[in-house]
Amino acid sequence: MPLTATIRALGRAGLFALAVLRASTPTADFLAELTREIYKIGARSLPIIAVGGAFVGLSITLLGYRALETYGAANQVSILVGLGLYRELAPVLTALLFIGRAGSSIAAELGLMRATDQITALGLMAIDPVAKAVAPRFWAAVISVPLLVAFFVSFALVASWFQGVQIIGIDAGTFWQAMKDAVDFRADFITAFLKAAVFGGVAALTAAFVGYHAEPTIEGTSVATTRAVVNASLLVLMFNFVLSAFLFR
């Protein structure tokens, strides 16, 4: 993509984000739509988040144990699990799973609205399509992703405990105490949910922007959905690096 086209696209995305923020008026209709979107893109994402969290907990516990056993520190594997989950893995992986499950849905729904002239019809009825179709989805993602991170971490820690204590044989008291001593509430716990809120907003805004401006055809909707997932995933990884560099110095 030429440099001028990239700059133009970034400018349009910035104006779109400002339009979403201006349209976020807490009216009764907005709150009702927000509640529906939280259920649709948040609650319905719980199964995939639970399964993903459990297998991540099992995997990093097994790999961490094998690595630390070489240095005689296998009983400290919970430190690796706790810090790894809160600082990097839980927010990033939850956001990526959310993009695959809900971000694609947001882009596809808005793309179909564009293809079937529903967005144009809202404008003709003097209804702001951004306030009606985009803003509730954006705020639903900002609210839902931190809650999904908590769900992800819960299943990952239970799976890690099962793998480390019940299968490998690490003392349960040592497992939990080491994690408690290593994980700091402000630096790790709160930061994880702050990153999750940012990732949720970035994912939803990217998916909504691509879907909202999709070509008004079925093929355009398909292309927009794929582009939304790719772009949102890359932006989450980029924002994760930036936030980690500033928050964990």
Short mmCIF file of C-alpha atoms in Angstrom, two decimals:
data_model
loop_
_atom_site.label_atom_id
_atom_site.label_comp_id
_atom_site.label_asym_id
_atom_site.label_seq_id
_atom_site.Cartn_x
_atom_site.Cartn_y
_atom_site.Cartn_z
CA MET A 1 0.00 0.00 0.00
CA PRO A 2 1.45 3.42 -0.93
CA LEU A 3 2.43 5.74 1.89
CA THR A 4 -0.25 8.30 1.00
CA ALA A 5 -2.95 5.63 1.06
CA THR A 6 -1.73 4.42 4.45
CA ILE A 7 -1.82 7.94 5.88
CA ARG A 8 -5.28 8.48 4.43
CA ALA A 9 -6.53 5.22 5.98
CA LEU A 10 -5.09 6.15 9.37
CA GLY A 11 -6.79 9.54 9.17
CA ARG A 12 -10.13 7.93 8.35
CA ALA A 13 -9.68 5.50 11.24
CA GLY A 14 -8.94 8.37 13.63
CA LEU A 15 -12.02 10.30 12.51
CA PHE A 16 -14.08 7.12 12.84
CA ALA A 17 -12.84 6.64 16.42
CA LEU A 18 -13.79 10.22 17.28
CA ALA A 19 -17.23 9.67 15.75
CA VAL A 20 -17.70 6.58 17.92
CA LEU A 21 -16.77 8.49 21.08
CA ARG A 22 -19.09 11.39 20.16
CA ALA A 23 -21.94 8.95 19.51
CA SER A 24 -21.52 7.21 22.89
CA THR A 25 -24.43 8.89 24.66
CA PRO A 26 -25.83 6.80 27.56
CA THR A 27 -29.49 6.84 26.51
CA ALA A 28 -31.98 4.08 27.32
CA ASP A 29 -31.74 2.65 23.80
CA PHE A 30 -27.95 2.76 23.92
CA LEU A 31 -27.81 0.93 27.25
CA ALA A 32 -30.27 -1.70 26.04
CA GLU A 33 -28.20 -2.30 22.90
CA LEU A 34 -25.02 -2.33 25.00
CA THR A 35 -26.47 -5.05 27.24
CA ARG A 36 -27.41 -7.17 24.23
CA GLU A 37 -23.94 -6.79 22.75
CA ILE A 38 -22.22 -7.69 26.03
CA TYR A 39 -24.20 -10.92 26.05
CA LYS A 40 -23.63 -11.61 22.35
CA ILE A 41 -19.90 -10.90 22.09
CA GLY A 42 -18.95 -11.38 25.74
CA ALA A 43 -20.99 -14.13 27.36
CA ARG A 44 -21.08 -16.25 24.22
CA SER A 45 -17.28 -16.15 24.08
CA LEU A 46 -16.93 -17.82 27.48
CA PRO A 47 -16.66 -21.45 26.25
CA ILE A 48 -13.73 -20.79 23.91
CA ILE A 49 -12.03 -18.63 26.56
CA ALA A 50 -12.43 -21.37 29.17
CA VAL A 51 -11.00 -24.07 26.93
CA GLY A 52 -8.17 -21.82 25.77
CA GLY A 53 -7.28 -20.80 29.32
CA ALA A 54 -7.24 -24.37 30.58
CA PHE A 55 -4.92 -25.63 27.88
CA VAL A 56 -2.61 -22.63 28.20
CA GLY A 57 -2.34 -23.30 31.95
CA LEU A 58 -1.53 -26.96 31.33
CA SER A 59 1.02 -26.16 28.64
CA ILE A 60 3.03 -23.45 30.39
CA THR A 61 3.10 -25.46 33.62
CA LEU A 62 4.51 -28.51 31.87
CA LEU A 63 7.04 -26.52 29.85
CA GLY A 64 8.02 -24.36 32.83
CA TYR A 65 8.51 -27.40 35.04
CA ARG A 66 10.79 -29.05 32.51
CA ALA A 67 12.85 -25.88 32.11
CA LEU A 68 13.14 -25.08 35.83
CA GLU A 69 13.86 -28.70 36.79
CA THR A 70 17.23 -28.34 35.07
CA TYR A 71 18.20 -25.66 37.63
CA GLY A 72 16.63 -27.37 40.64
CA ALA A 73 13.80 -24.84 40.90
CA ALA A 74 10.89 -26.91 39.64
CA ASN A 75 8.74 -26.08 42.70
CA GLN A 76 8.82 -22.40 41.65
CA VAL A 77 6.94 -23.03 38.42
CA SER A 78 3.89 -21.17 39.74
CA ILE A 79 5.91 -17.93 39.63
CA LEU A 80 6.42 -18.42 35.91
CA VAL A 81 2.74 -19.25 35.46
CA GLY A 82 1.45 -16.29 37.47
CA LEU A 83 3.71 -13.64 35.96
CA GLY A 84 3.38 -15.04 32.46
CA LEU A 85 -0.39 -15.07 32.61
CA TYR A 86 -0.97 -11.66 34.14
CA ARG A 87 1.74 -9.75 32.31
CA GLU A 88 1.47 -11.17 28.80
CA LEU A 89 -0.38 -14.35 27.98
CA ALA A 90 -3.84 -13.79 29.45
CA PRO A 91 -4.57 -10.34 27.98
CA VAL A 92 -3.03 -11.11 24.58
CA LEU A 93 -4.45 -14.59 24.07
CA THR A 94 -7.88 -13.56 25.34
CA ALA A 95 -7.89 -10.65 22.90
CA LEU A 96 -6.84 -12.89 20.01
CA LEU A 97 -9.52 -15.44 20.85
CA PHE A 98 -12.03 -12.61 21.18
CA ILE A 99 -11.06 -11.29 17.74
CA GLY A 100 -11.56 -14.70 16.16
CA ARG A 101 -14.90 -15.24 17.87
CA ALA A 102 -16.45 -11.76 18.21
CA GLY A 103 -14.31 -9.41 16.12
CA SER A 104 -15.08 -11.36 12.96
CA SER A 105 -18.76 -11.26 13.89
CA ILE A 106 -18.69 -7.47 14.30
CA ALA A 107 -17.03 -6.98 10.91
CA ALA A 108 -19.39 -9.42 9.18
CA GLU A 109 -22.54 -7.88 10.69
CA LEU A 110 -21.56 -4.33 9.75
CA GLY A 111 -20.43 -5.47 6.31
CA LEU A 112 -23.81 -7.11 5.70
CA MET A 113 -25.55 -3.98 6.95
CA ARG A 114 -23.55 -2.02 4.38
CA ALA A 115 -24.27 -4.54 1.62
CA THR A 116 -28.02 -4.56 2.31
CA ASP A 117 -28.22 -0.74 2.61
CA GLN A 118 -29.26 -0.87 6.27
CA ILE A 119 -26.65 1.73 7.19
CA THR A 120 -27.92 4.03 4.45
CA ALA A 121 -31.49 3.46 5.62
CA LEU A 122 -30.59 4.48 9.17
CA GLY A 123 -29.14 7.72 7.85
CA LEU A 124 -32.30 8.40 5.83
CA MET A 125 -34.38 7.94 8.99
CA ALA A 126 -32.19 10.53 10.79
CA ILE A 127 -30.66 7.81 12.99
CA ASP A 128 -26.91 7.99 13.45
CA PRO A 129 -25.65 4.57 12.24
CA VAL A 130 -22.46 4.93 14.28
CA ALA A 131 -24.46 5.47 17.49
CA LYS A 132 -26.85 2.65 16.66
CA ALA A 133 -24.56 -0.02 15.26
CA VAL A 134 -20.96 0.77 16.23
CA ALA A 135 -20.76 2.51 19.63
CA PRO A 136 -22.58 -0.25 21.60
CA ARG A 137 -20.30 -2.90 20.10
CA PHE A 138 -17.20 -0.84 20.92
CA TRP A 139 -18.10 -0.33 24.58
CA ALA A 140 -19.31 -3.90 24.93
CA ALA A 141 -15.84 -5.06 23.89
CA VAL A 142 -14.12 -2.65 26.29
CA ILE A 143 -16.22 -4.04 29.14
CA SER A 144 -16.22 -7.70 28.10
CA VAL A 145 -12.57 -8.39 27.35
CA PRO A 146 -11.28 -7.60 30.90
CA LEU A 147 -13.98 -9.89 32.30
CA LEU A 148 -12.98 -12.57 29.82
CA VAL A 149 -9.37 -12.16 30.94
CA ALA A 150 -10.45 -12.88 34.52
CA PHE A 151 -12.24 -15.98 33.26
CA PHE A 152 -9.19 -17.02 31.21
CA VAL A 153 -6.85 -16.61 34.19
CA SER A 154 -9.18 -18.54 36.51
CA PHE A 155 -9.26 -21.58 34.23
CA ALA A 156 -5.53 -21.32 33.50
CA LEU A 157 -4.64 -21.26 37.20
CA VAL A 158 -6.91 -24.19 38.04
CA ALA A 159 -5.43 -26.17 35.16
CA SER A 160 -1.91 -25.19 36.26
CA TRP A 161 -2.64 -26.30 39.82
CA PHE A 162 -3.99 -29.60 38.54
CA GLN A 163 -0.95 -30.19 36.35
CA GLY A 164 1.61 -29.03 38.92
CA VAL A 165 0.15 -30.38 42.16
CA GLN A 166 -2.00 -33.34 41.22
CA ILE A 167 0.07 -34.76 38.35
CA ILE A 168 3.66 -33.58 38.80
CA GLY A 169 3.55 -33.62 42.60
CA ILE A 170 4.55 -30.09 43.65
CA ASP A 171 3.46 -29.19 47.18
CA ALA A 172 0.19 -27.25 47.04
CA GLY A 173 1.25 -24.76 49.71
CA THR A 174 4.51 -24.00 47.93
CA PHE A 175 2.68 -23.66 44.61
CA TRP A 176 0.22 -21.00 45.82
CA GLN A 177 2.59 -19.17 48.19
CA ALA A 178 5.26 -18.71 45.53
CA MET A 179 2.69 -17.29 43.14
CA LYS A 180 1.27 -14.99 45.81
CA ASP A 181 4.71 -13.60 46.63
CA ALA A 182 5.59 -13.02 42.97
CA VAL A 183 2.41 -11.43 41.60
CA ASP A 184 2.00 -7.79 42.61
CA PHE A 185 -1.56 -6.41 42.74
CA ARG A 186 -0.83 -3.03 41.15
CA ALA A 187 1.94 -3.94 38.75
CA ASP A 188 0.50 -7.21 37.48
CA PHE A 189 -3.16 -7.69 38.36
CA ILE A 190 -4.50 -4.21 37.55
CA THR A 191 -2.18 -3.81 34.56
CA ALA A 192 -3.52 -7.03 33.02
CA PHE A 193 -7.07 -5.69 33.04
CA LEU A 194 -5.98 -2.28 31.81
CA LYS A 195 -4.28 -3.92 28.84
CA ALA A 196 -7.37 -6.06 28.28
CA ALA A 197 -9.63 -3.00 28.09
CA VAL A 198 -7.28 -1.38 25.57
CA PHE A 199 -7.11 -4.56 23.49
CA GLY A 200 -10.89 -4.90 23.53
CA GLY A 201 -11.34 -1.34 22.32
CA VAL A 202 -8.68 -1.71 19.62
CA ALA A 203 -10.14 -5.02 18.40
CA ALA A 204 -13.73 -3.78 18.28
CA LEU A 205 -12.83 -0.44 16.70
CA THR A 206 -10.72 -2.11 14.01
CA ALA A 207 -13.38 -4.69 13.20
CA ALA A 208 -16.12 -2.06 13.16
CA PHE A 209 -14.11 0.32 10.97
CA VAL A 210 -13.31 -2.36 8.38
CA GLY A 211 -16.87 -3.73 8.36
CA TYR A 212 -18.49 -0.30 8.29
CA HIS A 213 -16.46 0.74 5.24
CA ALA A 214 -16.66 -2.61 3.43
CA GLU A 215 -17.58 -2.82 -0.22
CA PRO A 216 -21.40 -3.20 -0.41
CA THR A 217 -21.26 -6.75 -1.77
CA ILE A 218 -21.16 -10.24 -0.29
CA GLU A 219 -17.56 -10.60 -1.49
CA GLY A 220 -16.73 -7.25 0.11
CA THR A 221 -18.13 -8.49 3.41
CA SER A 222 -16.02 -11.64 3.21
CA VAL A 223 -12.87 -9.65 2.46
CA ALA A 224 -13.65 -7.18 5.25
CA THR A 225 -14.10 -9.98 7.80
CA THR A 226 -10.74 -11.50 6.95
CA ARG A 227 -9.03 -8.12 6.94
CA ALA A 228 -10.59 -7.21 10.29
CA VAL A 229 -9.25 -10.35 11.99
CA VAL A 230 -5.75 -9.90 10.55
CA ASN A 231 -5.50 -6.17 11.25
CA ALA A 232 -6.98 -6.38 14.74
CA SER A 233 -4.66 -9.26 15.70
CA LEU A 234 -1.57 -7.39 14.52
CA LEU A 235 -2.66 -4.20 16.29
CA VAL A 236 -3.19 -6.08 19.55
CA LEU A 237 0.34 -7.50 19.35
CA MET A 238 1.74 -4.05 18.57
CA PHE A 239 -0.14 -2.38 21.42
CA ASN A 240 0.94 -5.17 23.76
CA PHE A 241 4.60 -4.41 23.06
CA VAL A 242 4.08 -0.68 23.60
CA LEU A 243 2.12 -1.12 26.83
CA SER A 244 4.55 -3.71 28.20
CA ALA A 245 7.49 -1.43 27.45
CA PHE A 246 5.93 1.43 29.44
CA LEU A 247 4.14 -0.46 32.22
CA PHE A 248 6.80 -3.03 33.15
CA ARG A 249 9.97 -0.96 33.37
#
